[in-house]
PDB file of C-alpha atoms in Angstrom:
ATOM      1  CA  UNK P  38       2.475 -18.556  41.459  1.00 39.00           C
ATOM      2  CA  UNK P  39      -0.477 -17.251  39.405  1.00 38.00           C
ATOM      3  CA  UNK P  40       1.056 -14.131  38.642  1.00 39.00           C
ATOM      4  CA  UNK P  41       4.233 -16.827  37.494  1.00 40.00           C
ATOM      5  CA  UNK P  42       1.907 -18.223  35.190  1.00 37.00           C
ATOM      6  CA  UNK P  43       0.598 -15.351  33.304  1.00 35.00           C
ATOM      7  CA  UNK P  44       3.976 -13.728  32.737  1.00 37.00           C
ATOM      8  CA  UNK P  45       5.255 -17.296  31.281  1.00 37.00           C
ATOM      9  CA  UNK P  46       1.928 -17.355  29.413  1.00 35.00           C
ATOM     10  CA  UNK P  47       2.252 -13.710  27.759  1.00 37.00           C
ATOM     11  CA  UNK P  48       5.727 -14.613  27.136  1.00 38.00           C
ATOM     12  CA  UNK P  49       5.076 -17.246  25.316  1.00 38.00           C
ATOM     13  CA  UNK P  50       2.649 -15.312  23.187  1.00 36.00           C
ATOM     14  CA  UNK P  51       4.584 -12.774  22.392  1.00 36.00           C
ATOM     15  CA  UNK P  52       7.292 -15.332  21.143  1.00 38.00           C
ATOM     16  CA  UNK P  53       4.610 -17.149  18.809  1.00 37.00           C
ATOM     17  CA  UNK P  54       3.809 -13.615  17.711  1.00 35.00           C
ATOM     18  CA  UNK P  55       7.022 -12.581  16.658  1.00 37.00           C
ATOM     19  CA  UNK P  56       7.591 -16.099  15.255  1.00 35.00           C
ATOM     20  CA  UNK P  57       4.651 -15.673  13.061  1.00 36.00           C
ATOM     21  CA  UNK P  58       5.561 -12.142  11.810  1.00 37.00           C
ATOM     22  CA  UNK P  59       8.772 -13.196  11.076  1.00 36.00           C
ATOM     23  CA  UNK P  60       7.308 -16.162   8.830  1.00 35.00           C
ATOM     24  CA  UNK P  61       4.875 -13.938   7.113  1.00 39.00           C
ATOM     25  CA  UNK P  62       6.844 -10.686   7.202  1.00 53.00           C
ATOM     26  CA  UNK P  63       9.738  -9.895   5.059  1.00 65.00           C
ATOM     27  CA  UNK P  64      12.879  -8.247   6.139  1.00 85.00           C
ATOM     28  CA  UNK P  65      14.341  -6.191   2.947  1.00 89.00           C
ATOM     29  CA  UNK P  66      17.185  -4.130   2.797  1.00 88.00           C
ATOM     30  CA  UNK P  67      15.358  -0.817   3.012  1.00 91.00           C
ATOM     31  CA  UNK P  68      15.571   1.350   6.320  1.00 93.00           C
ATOM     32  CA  UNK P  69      11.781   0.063   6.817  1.00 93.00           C
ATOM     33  CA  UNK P  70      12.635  -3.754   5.953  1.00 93.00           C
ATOM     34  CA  UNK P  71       9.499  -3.454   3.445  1.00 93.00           C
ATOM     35  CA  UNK P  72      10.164  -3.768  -0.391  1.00 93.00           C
ATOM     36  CA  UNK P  73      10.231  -0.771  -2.339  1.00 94.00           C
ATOM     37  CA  UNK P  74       8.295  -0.567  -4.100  1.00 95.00           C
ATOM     38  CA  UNK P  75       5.087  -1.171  -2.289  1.00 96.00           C
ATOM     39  CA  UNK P  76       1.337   0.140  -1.895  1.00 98.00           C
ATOM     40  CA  UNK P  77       0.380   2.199   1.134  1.00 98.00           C
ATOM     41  CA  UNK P  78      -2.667   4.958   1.650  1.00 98.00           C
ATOM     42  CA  UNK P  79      -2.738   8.089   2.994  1.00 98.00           C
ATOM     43  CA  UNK P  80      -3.486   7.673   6.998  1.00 98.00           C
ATOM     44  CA  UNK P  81      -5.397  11.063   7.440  1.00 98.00           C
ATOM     45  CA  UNK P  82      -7.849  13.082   5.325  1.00 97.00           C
ATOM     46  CA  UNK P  83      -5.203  15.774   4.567  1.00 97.00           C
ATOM     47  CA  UNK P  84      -1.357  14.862   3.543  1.00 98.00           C
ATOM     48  CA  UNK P  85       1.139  16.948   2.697  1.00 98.00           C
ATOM     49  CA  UNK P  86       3.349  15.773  -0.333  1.00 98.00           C
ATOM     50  CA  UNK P  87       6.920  17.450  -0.119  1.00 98.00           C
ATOM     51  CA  UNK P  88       9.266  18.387  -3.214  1.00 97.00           C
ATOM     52  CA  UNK P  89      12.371  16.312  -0.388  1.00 97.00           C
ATOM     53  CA  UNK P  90      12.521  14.195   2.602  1.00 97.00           C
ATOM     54  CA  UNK P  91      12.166  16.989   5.219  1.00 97.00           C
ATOM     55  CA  UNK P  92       9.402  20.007   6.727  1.00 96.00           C
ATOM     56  CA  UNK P  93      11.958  22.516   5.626  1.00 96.00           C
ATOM     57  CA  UNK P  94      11.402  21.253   1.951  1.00 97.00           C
ATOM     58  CA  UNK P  95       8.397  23.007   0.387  1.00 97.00           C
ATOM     59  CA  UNK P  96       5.111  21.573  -0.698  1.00 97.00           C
ATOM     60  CA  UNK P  97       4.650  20.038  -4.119  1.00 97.00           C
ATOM     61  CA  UNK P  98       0.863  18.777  -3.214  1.00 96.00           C
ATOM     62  CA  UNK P  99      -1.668  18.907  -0.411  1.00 97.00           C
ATOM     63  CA  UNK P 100      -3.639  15.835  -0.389  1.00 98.00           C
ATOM     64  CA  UNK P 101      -7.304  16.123   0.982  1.00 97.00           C
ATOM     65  CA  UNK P 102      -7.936  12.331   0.336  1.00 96.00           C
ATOM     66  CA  UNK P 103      -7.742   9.938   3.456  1.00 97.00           C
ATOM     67  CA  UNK P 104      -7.317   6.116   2.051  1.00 97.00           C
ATOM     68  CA  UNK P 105      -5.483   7.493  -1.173  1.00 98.00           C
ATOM     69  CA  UNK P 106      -3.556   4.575  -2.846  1.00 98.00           C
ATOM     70  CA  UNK P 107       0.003   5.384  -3.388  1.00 98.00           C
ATOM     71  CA  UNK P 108       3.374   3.829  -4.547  1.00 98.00           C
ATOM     72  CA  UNK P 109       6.203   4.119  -1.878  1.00 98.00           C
ATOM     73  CA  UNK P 110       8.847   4.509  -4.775  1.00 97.00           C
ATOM     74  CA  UNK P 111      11.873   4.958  -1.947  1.00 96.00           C
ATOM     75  CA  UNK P 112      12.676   5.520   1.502  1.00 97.00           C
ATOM     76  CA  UNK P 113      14.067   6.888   4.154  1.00 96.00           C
ATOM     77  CA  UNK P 114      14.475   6.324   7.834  1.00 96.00           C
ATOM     78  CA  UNK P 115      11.481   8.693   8.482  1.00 97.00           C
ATOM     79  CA  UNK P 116      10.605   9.941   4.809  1.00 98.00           C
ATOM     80  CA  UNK P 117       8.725   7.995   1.445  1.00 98.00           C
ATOM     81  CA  UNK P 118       8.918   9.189  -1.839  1.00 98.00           C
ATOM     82  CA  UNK P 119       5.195   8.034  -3.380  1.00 98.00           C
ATOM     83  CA  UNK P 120       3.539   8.214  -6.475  1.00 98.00           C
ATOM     84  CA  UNK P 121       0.190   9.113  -6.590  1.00 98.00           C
ATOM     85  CA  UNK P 122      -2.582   7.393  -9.517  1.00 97.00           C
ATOM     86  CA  UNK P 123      -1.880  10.575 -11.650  1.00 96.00           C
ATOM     87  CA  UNK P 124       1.602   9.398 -11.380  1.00 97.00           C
ATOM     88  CA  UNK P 125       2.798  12.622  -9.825  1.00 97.00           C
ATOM     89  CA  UNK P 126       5.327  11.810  -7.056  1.00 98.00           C
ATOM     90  CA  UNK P 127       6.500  13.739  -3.757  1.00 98.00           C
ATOM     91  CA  UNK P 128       7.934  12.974  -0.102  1.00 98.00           C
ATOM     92  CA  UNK P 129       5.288  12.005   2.801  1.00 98.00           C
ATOM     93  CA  UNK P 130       6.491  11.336   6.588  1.00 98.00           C
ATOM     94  CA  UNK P 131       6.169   7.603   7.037  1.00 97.00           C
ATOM     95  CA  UNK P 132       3.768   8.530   9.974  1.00 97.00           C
ATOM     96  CA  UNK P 133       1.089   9.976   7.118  1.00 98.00           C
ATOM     97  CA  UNK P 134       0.801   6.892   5.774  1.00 98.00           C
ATOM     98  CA  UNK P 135      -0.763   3.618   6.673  1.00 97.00           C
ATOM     99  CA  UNK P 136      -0.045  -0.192   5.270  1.00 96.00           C
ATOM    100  CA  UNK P 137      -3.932  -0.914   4.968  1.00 96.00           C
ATOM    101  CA  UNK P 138      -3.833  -1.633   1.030  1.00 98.00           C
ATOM    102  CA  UNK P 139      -7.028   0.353  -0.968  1.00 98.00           C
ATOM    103  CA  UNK P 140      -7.730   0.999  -4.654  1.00 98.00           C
ATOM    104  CA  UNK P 141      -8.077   4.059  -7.319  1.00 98.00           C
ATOM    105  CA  UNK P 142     -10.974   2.846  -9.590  1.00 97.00           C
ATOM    106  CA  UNK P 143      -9.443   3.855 -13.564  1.00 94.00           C
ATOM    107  CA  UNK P 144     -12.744   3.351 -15.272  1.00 93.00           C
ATOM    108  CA  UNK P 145     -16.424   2.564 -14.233  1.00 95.00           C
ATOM    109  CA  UNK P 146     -16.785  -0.841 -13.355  1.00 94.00           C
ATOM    110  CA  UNK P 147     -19.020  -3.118 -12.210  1.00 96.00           C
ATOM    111  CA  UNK P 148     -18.384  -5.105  -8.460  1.00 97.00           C
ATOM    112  CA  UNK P 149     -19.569  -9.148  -9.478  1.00 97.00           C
ATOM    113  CA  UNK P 150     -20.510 -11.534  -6.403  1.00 97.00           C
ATOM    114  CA  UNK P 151     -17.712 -14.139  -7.616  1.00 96.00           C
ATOM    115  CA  UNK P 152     -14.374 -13.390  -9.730  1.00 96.00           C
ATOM    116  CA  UNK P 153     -16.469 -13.808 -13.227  1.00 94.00           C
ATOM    117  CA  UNK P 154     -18.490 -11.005 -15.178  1.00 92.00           C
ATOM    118  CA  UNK P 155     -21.038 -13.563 -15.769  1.00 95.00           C
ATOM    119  CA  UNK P 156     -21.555 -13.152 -12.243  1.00 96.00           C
ATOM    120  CA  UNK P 157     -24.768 -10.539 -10.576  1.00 97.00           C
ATOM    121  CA  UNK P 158     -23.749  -7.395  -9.860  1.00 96.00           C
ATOM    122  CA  UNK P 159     -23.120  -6.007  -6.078  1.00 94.00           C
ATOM    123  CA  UNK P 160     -22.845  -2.424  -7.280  1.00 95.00           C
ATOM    124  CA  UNK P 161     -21.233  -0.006  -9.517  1.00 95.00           C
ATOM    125  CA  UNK P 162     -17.557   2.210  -9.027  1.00 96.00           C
ATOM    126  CA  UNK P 163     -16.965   5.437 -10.968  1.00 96.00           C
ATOM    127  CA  UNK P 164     -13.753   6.665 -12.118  1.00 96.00           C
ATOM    128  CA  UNK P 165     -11.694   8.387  -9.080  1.00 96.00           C
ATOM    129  CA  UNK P 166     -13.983   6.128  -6.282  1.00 97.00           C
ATOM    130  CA  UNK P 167     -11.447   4.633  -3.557  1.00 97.00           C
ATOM    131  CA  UNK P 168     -12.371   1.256  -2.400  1.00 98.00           C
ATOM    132  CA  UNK P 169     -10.698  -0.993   0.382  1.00 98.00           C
ATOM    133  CA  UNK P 170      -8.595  -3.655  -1.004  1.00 98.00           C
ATOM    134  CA  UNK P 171      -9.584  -7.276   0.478  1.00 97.00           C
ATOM    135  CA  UNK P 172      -7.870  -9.847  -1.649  1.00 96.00           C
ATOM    136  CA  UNK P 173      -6.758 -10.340  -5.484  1.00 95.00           C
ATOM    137  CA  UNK P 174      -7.130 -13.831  -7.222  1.00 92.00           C
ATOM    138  CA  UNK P 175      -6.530 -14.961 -11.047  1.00 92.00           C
ATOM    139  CA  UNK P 176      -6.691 -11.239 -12.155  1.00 95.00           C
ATOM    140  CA  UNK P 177      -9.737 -10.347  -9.731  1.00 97.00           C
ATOM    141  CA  UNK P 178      -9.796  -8.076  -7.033  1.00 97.00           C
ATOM    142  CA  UNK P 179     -12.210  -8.417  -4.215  1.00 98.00           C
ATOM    143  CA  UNK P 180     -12.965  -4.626  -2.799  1.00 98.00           C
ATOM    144  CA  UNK P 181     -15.008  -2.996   0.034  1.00 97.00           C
ATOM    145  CA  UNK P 182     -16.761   0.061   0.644  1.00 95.00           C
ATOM    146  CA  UNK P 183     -19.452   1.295   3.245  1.00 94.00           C
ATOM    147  CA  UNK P 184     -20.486  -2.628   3.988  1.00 94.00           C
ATOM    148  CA  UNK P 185     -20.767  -3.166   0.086  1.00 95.00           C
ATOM    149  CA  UNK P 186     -18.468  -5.698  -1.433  1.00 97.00           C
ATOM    150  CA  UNK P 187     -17.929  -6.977  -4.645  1.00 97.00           C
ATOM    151  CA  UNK P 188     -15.014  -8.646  -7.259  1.00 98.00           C
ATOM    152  CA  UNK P 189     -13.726  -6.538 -10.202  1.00 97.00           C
ATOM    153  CA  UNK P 190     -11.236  -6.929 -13.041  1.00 95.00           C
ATOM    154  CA  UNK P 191      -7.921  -6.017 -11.317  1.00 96.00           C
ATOM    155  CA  UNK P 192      -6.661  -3.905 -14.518  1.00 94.00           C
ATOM    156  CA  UNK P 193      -9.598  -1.738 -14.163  1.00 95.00           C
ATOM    157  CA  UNK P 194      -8.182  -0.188 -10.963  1.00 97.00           C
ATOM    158  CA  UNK P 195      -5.154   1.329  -9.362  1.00 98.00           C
ATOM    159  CA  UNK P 196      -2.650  -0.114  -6.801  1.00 97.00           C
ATOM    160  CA  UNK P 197      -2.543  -3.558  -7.437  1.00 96.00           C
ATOM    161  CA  UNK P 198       0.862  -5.800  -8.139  1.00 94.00           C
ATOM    162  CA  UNK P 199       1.709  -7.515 -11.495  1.00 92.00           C
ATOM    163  CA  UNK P 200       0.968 -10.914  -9.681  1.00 91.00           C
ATOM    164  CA  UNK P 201      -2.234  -9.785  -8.747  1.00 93.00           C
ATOM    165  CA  UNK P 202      -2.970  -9.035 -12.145  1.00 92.00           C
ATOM    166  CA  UNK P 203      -2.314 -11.816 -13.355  1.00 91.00           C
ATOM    167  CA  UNK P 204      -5.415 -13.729 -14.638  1.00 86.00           C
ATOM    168  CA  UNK P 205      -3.250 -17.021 -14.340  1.00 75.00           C
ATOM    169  CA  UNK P 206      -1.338 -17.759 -11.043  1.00 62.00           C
ATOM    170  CA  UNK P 207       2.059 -18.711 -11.433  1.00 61.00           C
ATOM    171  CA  UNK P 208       3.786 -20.609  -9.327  1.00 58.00           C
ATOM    172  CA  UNK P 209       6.936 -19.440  -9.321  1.00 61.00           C
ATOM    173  CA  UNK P 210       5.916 -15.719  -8.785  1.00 61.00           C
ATOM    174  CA  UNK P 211       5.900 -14.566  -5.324  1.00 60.00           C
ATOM    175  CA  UNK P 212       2.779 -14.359  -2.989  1.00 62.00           C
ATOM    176  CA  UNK P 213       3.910 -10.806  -1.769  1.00 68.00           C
ATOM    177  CA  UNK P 214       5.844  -7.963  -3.335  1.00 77.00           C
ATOM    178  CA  UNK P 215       9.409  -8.826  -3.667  1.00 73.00           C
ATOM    179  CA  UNK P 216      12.219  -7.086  -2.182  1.00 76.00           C
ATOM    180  CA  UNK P 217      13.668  -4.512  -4.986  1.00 63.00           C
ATOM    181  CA  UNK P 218      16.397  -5.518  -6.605  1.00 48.00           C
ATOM    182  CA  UNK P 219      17.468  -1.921  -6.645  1.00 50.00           C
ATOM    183  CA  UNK P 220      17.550  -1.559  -2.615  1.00 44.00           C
ATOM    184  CA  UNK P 221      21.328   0.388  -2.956  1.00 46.00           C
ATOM    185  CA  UNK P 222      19.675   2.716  -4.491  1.00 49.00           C
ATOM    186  CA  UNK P 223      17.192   3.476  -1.162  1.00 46.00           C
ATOM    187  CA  UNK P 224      20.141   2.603   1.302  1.00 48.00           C
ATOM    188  CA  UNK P 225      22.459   5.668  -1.184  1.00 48.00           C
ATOM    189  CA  UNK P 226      19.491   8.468  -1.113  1.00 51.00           C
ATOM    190  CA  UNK P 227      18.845   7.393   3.462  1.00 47.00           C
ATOM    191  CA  UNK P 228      22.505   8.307   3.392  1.00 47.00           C
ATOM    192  CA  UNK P 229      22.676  11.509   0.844  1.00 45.00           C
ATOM    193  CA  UNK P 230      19.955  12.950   2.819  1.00 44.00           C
ATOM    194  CA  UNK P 231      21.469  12.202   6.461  1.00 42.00           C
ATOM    195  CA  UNK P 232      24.691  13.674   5.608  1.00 40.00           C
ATOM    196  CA  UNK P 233      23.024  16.854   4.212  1.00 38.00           C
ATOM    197  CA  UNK P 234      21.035  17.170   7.413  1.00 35.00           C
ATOM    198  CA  UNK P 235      17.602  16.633   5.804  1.00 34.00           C
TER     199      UNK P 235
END
């Protein structure tokens, strides 16, 4: 009877789980169900960037940056095509790569204690720092690194949406990135590269 109980009781979890995902989630048609294009970082402190979807393709960059913003720019089953902040762009194994959201800091700037530059100061970022992406509000960013967090102007830094940017919310624009209007495109190059054996 107890044992009964918990299976009905993780059952039930799991269903309120997967009820809640699919309320929060999106399902896009891309072969990961994510929009293209999104943010992701690198998962690992060295990444191999590929000139195509496949090991047999050769390297175009070796990353040694763990928590590296990029832009997943297309998709395959197994394969993303990113752009880095330089704006260079080259094919990483979905498995390199992690949905935990982080920033490229563009110029020095200053981390407030509220979304205002009236505000004190937590701390400093330099051009090139990487800093943990919280939340973005009314074109404010709040970031995290090493315990230290702070607000900063969301144009100053790298991997951040239009919406996020924005210093006024509008209502109408969507909470999360929207699926790409361009998804054929993703679902032409999964196929391309499947029939060619990559």
């Amino acid at each position: 009877m107890k044992r009964a109980a918990i299976v009905l009781l993780a059952a039930s979890l799991l269903a309120a789980f997967a009820s809640a995902g699919a309320a929060s989630g999106q399902n896009c048609d891309t072969p990961s169900g994510h929009p293209v294009p999104r943010f992701v970082t690198l998962k690992f402190a060295e990444v191999r960037g590929r000139i195509g979807p496949s090991t047999g393709h050769p390297v175009r960059w070796e990353y040694a940056r763990q928590g590296l913003p990029v832009e997943i720019v297309a998709e395959t089953a197994d394969w993303r095509r990113v752009r880095d902040p330089d704006g260079e762009e080259s094919w990483m194994h979905r498995r390199t790569l992690t949905g935990r959201r982080a920033v490229h800091v563009q110029q020095e700037t200053a981390l407030h204690t509220r979304p205002d530059d009236q505000s004190p100061q937590t701390a400093r970022a330099l051009p090139g720092a990487i800093l943990w992406l919280e939340r973005c509000r009314s074109g404010w960013c709040r970031l995290e690194s090493d315990g230290v967090r702070g607000w900063v102007v969301a144009s100053h830094v790298w991997g951040t949406y239009a919406y996020e940017r924005a210093e006024t919310a509008d209502p109408s624009a969507p909470s999360t990135p929207p699926c790409s209007a361009d998804d054929t495109q993703a679902r032409e190059l999964a196929s391309a590269t499947q029939e060619q054996g990559l």
